[in-house]
Short mmCIF file of N, CA and C in Angstrom, two decimals:
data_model
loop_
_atom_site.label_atom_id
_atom_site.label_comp_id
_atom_site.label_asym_id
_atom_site.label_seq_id
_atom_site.Cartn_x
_atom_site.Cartn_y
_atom_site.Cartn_z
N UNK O 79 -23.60 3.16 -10.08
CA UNK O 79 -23.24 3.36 -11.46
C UNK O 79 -22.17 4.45 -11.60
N UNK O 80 -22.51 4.87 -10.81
CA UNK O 80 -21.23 6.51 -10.88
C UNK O 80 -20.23 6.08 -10.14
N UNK O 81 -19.66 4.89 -9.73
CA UNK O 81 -18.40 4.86 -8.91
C UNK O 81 -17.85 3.70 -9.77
N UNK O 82 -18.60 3.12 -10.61
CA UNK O 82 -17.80 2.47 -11.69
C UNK O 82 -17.69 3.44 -12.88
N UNK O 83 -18.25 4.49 -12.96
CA UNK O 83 -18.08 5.26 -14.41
C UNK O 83 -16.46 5.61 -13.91
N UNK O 84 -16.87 6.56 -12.63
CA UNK O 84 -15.07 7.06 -12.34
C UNK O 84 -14.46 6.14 -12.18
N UNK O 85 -14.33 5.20 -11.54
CA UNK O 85 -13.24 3.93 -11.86
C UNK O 85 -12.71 3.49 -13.08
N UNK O 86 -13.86 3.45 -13.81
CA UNK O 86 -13.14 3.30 -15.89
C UNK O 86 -11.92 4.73 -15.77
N UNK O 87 -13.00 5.84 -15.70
CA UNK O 87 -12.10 6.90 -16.09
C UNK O 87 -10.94 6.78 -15.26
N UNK O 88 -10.42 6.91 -14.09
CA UNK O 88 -9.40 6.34 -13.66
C UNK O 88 -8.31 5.49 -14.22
N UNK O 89 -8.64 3.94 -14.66
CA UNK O 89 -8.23 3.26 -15.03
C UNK O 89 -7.93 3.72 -16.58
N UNK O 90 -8.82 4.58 -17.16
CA UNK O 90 -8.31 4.78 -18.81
C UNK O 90 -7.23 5.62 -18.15
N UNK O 91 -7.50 7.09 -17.82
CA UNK O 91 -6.52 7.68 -17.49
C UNK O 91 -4.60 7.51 -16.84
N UNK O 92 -5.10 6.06 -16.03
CA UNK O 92 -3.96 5.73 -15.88
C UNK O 92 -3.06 4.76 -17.10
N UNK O 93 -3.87 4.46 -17.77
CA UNK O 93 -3.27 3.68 -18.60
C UNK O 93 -3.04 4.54 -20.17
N UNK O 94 -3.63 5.04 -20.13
CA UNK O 94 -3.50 6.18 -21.35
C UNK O 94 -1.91 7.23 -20.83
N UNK O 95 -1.73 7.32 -19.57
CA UNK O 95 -0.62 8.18 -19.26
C UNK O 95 0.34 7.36 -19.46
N UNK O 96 0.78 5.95 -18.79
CA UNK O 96 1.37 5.31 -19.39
C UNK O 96 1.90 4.78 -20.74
N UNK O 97 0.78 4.60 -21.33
CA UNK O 97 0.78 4.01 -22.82
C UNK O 97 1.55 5.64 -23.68
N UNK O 98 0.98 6.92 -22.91
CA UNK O 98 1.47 8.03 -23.74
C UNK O 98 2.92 7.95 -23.78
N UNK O 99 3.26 8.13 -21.99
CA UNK O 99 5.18 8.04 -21.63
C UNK O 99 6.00 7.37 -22.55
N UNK O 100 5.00 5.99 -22.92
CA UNK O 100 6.20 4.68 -23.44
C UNK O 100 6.04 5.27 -25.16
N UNK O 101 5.52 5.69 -25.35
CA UNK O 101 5.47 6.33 -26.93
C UNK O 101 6.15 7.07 -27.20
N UNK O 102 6.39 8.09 -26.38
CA UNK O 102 6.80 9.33 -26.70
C UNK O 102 8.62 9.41 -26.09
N UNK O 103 8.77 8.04 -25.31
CA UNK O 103 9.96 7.80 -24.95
C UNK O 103 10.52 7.13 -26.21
N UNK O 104 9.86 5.84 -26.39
CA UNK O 104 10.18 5.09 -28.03
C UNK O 104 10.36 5.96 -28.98
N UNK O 105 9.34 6.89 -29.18
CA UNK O 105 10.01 7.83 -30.55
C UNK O 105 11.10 8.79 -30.46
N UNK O 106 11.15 9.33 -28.89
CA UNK O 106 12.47 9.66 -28.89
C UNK O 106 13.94 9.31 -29.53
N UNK O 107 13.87 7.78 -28.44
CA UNK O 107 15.10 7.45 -28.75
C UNK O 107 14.94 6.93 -30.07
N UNK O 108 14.18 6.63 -30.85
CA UNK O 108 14.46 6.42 -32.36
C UNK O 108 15.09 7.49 -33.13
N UNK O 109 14.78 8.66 -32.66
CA UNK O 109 14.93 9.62 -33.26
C UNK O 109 16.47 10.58 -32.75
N UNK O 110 16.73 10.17 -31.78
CA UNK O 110 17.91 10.45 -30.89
C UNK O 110 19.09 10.59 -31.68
N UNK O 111 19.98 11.62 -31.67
CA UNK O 111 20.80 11.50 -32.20
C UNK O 111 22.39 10.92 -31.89
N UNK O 112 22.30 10.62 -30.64
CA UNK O 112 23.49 9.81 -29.80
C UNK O 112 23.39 8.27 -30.41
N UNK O 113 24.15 7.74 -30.27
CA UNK O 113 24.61 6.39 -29.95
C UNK O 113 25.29 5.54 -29.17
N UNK O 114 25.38 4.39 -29.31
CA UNK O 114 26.31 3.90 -27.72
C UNK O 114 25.96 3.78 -26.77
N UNK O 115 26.82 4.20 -25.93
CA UNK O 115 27.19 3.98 -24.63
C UNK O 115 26.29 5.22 -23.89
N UNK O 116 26.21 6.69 -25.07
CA UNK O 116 25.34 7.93 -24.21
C UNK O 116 24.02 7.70 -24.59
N UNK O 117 23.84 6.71 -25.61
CA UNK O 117 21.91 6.65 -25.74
C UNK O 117 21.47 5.20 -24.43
N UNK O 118 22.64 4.40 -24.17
CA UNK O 118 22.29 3.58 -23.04
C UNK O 118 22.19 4.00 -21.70
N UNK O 119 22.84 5.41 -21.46
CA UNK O 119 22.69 5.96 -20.26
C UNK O 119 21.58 6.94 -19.96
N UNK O 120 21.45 7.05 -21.77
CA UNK O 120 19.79 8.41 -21.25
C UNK O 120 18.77 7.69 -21.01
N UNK O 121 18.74 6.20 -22.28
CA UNK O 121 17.70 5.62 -22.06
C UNK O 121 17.34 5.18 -20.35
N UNK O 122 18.64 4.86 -19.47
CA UNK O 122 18.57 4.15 -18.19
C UNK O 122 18.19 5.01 -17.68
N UNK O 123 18.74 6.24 -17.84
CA UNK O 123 18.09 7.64 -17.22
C UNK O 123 16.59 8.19 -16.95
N UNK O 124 16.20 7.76 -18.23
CA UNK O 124 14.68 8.25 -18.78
C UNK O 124 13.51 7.09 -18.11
N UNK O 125 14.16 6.03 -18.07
CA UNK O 125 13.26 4.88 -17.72
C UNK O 125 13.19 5.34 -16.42
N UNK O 126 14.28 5.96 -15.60
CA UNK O 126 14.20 6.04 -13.92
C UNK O 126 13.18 7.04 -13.76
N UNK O 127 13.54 8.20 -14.70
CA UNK O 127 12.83 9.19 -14.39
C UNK O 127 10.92 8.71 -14.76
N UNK O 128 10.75 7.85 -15.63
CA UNK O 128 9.76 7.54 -16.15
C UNK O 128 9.01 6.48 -15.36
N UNK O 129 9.72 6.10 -14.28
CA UNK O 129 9.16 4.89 -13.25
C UNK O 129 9.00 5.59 -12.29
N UNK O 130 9.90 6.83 -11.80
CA UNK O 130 8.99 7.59 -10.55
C UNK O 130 8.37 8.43 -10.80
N UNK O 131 8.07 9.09 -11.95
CA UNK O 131 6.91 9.57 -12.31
C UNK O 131 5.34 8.99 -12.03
N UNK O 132 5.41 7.97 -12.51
CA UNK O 132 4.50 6.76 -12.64
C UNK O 132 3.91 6.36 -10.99
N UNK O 133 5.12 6.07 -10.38
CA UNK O 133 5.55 5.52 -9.36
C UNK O 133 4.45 7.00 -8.17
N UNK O 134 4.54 8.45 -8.66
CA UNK O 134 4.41 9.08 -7.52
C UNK O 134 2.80 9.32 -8.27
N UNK O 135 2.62 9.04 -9.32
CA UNK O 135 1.11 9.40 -9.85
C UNK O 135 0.23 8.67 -9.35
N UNK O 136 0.50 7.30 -9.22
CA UNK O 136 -0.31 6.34 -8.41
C UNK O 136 -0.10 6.71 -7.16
N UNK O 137 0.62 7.05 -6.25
CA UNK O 137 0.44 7.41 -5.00
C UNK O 137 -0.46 8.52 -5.07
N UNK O 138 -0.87 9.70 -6.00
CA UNK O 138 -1.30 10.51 -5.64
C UNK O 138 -2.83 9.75 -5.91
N UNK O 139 -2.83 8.98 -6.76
CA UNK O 139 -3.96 8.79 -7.49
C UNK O 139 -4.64 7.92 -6.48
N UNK O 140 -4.00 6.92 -5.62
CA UNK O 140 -4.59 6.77 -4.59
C UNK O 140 -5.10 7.29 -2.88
N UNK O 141 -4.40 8.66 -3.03
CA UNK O 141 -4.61 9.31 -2.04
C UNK O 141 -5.76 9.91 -1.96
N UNK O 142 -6.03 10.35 -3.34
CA UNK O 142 -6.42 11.91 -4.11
C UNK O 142 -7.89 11.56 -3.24
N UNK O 143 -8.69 10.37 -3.13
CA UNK O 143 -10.43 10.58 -2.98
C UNK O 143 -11.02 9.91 -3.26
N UNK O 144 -10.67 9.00 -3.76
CA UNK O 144 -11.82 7.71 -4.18
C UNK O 144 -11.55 7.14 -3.02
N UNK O 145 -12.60 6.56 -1.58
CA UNK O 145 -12.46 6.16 -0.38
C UNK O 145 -12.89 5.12 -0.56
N UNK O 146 -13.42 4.00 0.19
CA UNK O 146 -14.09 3.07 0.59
C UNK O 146 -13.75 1.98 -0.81
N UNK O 147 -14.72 1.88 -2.04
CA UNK O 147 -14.67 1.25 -3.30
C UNK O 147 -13.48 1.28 -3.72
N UNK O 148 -12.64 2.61 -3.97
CA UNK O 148 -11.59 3.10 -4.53
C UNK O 148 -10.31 2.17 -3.95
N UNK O 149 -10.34 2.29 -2.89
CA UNK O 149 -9.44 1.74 -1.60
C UNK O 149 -9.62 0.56 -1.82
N UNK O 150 -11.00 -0.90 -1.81
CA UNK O 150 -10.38 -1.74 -1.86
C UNK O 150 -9.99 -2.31 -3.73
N UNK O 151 -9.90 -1.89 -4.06
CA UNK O 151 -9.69 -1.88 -5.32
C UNK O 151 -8.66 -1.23 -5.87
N UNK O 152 -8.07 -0.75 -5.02
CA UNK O 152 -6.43 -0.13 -5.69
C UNK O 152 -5.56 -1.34 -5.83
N UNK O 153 -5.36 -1.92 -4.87
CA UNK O 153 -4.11 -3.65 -5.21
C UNK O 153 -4.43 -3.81 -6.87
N UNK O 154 -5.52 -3.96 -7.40
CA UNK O 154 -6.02 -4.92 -8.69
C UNK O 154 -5.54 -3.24 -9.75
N UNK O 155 -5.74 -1.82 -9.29
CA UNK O 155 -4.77 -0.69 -10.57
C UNK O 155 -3.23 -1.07 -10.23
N UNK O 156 -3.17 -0.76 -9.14
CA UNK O 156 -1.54 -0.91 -8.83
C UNK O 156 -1.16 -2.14 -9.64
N UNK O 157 -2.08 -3.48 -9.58
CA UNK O 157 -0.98 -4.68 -10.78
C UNK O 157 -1.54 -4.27 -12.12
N UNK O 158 -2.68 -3.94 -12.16
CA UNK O 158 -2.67 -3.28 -13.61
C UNK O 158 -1.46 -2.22 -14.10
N UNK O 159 -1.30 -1.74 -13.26
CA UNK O 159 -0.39 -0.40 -13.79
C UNK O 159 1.07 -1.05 -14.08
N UNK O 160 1.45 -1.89 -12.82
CA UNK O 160 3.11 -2.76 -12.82
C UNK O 160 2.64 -3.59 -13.90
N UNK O 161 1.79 -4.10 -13.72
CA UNK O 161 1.92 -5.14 -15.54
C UNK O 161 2.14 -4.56 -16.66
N UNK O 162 0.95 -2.96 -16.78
CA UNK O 162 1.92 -2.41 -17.69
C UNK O 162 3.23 -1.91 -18.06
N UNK O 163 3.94 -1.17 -16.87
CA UNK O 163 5.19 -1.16 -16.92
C UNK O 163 6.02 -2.08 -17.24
N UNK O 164 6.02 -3.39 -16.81
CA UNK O 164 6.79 -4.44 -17.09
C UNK O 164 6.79 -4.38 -18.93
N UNK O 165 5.12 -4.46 -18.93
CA UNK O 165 5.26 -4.72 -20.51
C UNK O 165 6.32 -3.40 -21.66
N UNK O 166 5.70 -2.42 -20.85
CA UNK O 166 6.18 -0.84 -21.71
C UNK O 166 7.86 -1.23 -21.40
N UNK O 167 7.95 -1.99 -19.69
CA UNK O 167 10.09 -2.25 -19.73
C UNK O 167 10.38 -3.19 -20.95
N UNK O 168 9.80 -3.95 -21.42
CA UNK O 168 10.10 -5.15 -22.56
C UNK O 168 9.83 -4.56 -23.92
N UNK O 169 8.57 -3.30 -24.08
CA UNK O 169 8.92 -2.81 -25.24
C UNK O 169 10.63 -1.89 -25.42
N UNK O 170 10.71 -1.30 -23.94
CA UNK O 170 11.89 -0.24 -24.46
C UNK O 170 13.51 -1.49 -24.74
N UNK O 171 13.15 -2.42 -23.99
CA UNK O 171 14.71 -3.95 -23.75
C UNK O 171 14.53 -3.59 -25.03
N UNK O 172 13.61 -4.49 -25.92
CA UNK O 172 13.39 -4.59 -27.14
C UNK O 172 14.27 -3.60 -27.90
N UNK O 173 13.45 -2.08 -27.93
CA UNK O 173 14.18 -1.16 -28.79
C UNK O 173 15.64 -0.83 -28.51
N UNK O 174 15.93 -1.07 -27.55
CA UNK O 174 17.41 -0.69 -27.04
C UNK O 174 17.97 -1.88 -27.51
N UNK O 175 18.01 -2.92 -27.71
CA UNK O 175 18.34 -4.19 -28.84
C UNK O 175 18.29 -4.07 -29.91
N UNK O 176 17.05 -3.05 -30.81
CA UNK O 176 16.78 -2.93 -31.83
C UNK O 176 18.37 -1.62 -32.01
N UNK O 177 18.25 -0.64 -31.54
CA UNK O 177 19.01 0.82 -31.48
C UNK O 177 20.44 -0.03 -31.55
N UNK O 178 20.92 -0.89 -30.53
CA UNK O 178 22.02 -1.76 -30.20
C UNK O 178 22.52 -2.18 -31.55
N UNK O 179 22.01 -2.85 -31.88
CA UNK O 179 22.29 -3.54 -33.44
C UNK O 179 22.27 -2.88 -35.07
N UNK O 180 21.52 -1.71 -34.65
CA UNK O 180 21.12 -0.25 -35.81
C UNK O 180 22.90 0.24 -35.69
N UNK O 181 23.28 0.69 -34.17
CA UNK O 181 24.40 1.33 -33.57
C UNK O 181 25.63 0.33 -34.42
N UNK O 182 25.72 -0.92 -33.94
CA UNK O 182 26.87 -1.54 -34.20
C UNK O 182 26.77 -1.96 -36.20
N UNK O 183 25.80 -1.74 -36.57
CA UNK O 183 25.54 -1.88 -38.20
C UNK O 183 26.45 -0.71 -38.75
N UNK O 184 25.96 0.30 -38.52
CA UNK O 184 26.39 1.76 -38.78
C UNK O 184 28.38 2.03 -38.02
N UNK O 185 28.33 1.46 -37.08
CA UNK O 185 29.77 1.16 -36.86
C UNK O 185 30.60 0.59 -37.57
N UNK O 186 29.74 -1.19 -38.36
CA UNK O 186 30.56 -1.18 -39.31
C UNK O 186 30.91 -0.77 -40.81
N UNK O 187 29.65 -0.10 -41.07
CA UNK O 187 29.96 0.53 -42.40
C UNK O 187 31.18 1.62 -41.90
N UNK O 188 31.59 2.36 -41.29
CA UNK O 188 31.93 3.28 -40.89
C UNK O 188 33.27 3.32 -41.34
#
């Protein structure tokens, strides 16, 4: 019972860090005051920095101590975690389409 309690917590934790990143990246760039060409390079920027973040947390997170259970059961967080990323990459496409078209609106009132 106690090696599935920490496994939830695990799994919330990893997905709650995620779900936090992609929030707090989204309200950024909503709130960003660049446009163009320099909000497409922070955003590309931020996503890199925001995928090896991710990228080195799960390495730690599988190093860290959960042995035997933990171990064979990391493949099934690791696609949990890339599925979320994929999804959190299709929310930010999205907003950078959304920002894209906000950008070129405001260009043409201009």
């Amino acid at each position: 019972m106690k090696k599935k309690s920490q496994k939830r917590a695990t799994r919330i934790g990893v997905c709650s860090a995620l779900a936090g990143g992609a929030v707090g990246f989204a309200l950024g760039m909503l709130f960003a005051p660049k446009r163009g060409p320099d909000a497409r390079r922070r955003v590309a920027y931020q996503l890199e920095q925001f995928t090896a973040q991710a990228e080195g947390f799960l390495r730690r997170l599988l190093r860290s101590g959960v042995e035997s259970e933990g171990r064979r059961n990391s493949d099934a967080v690791v696609e949990d975690a890339e599925a979320r990323a994929d999804h959190i990459r299709n929310d930010i496409d999205a907003l950078m389409e959304r920002l894209r078209q906000a950008s070129q609106e405001v260009d043409q009132t201009d």
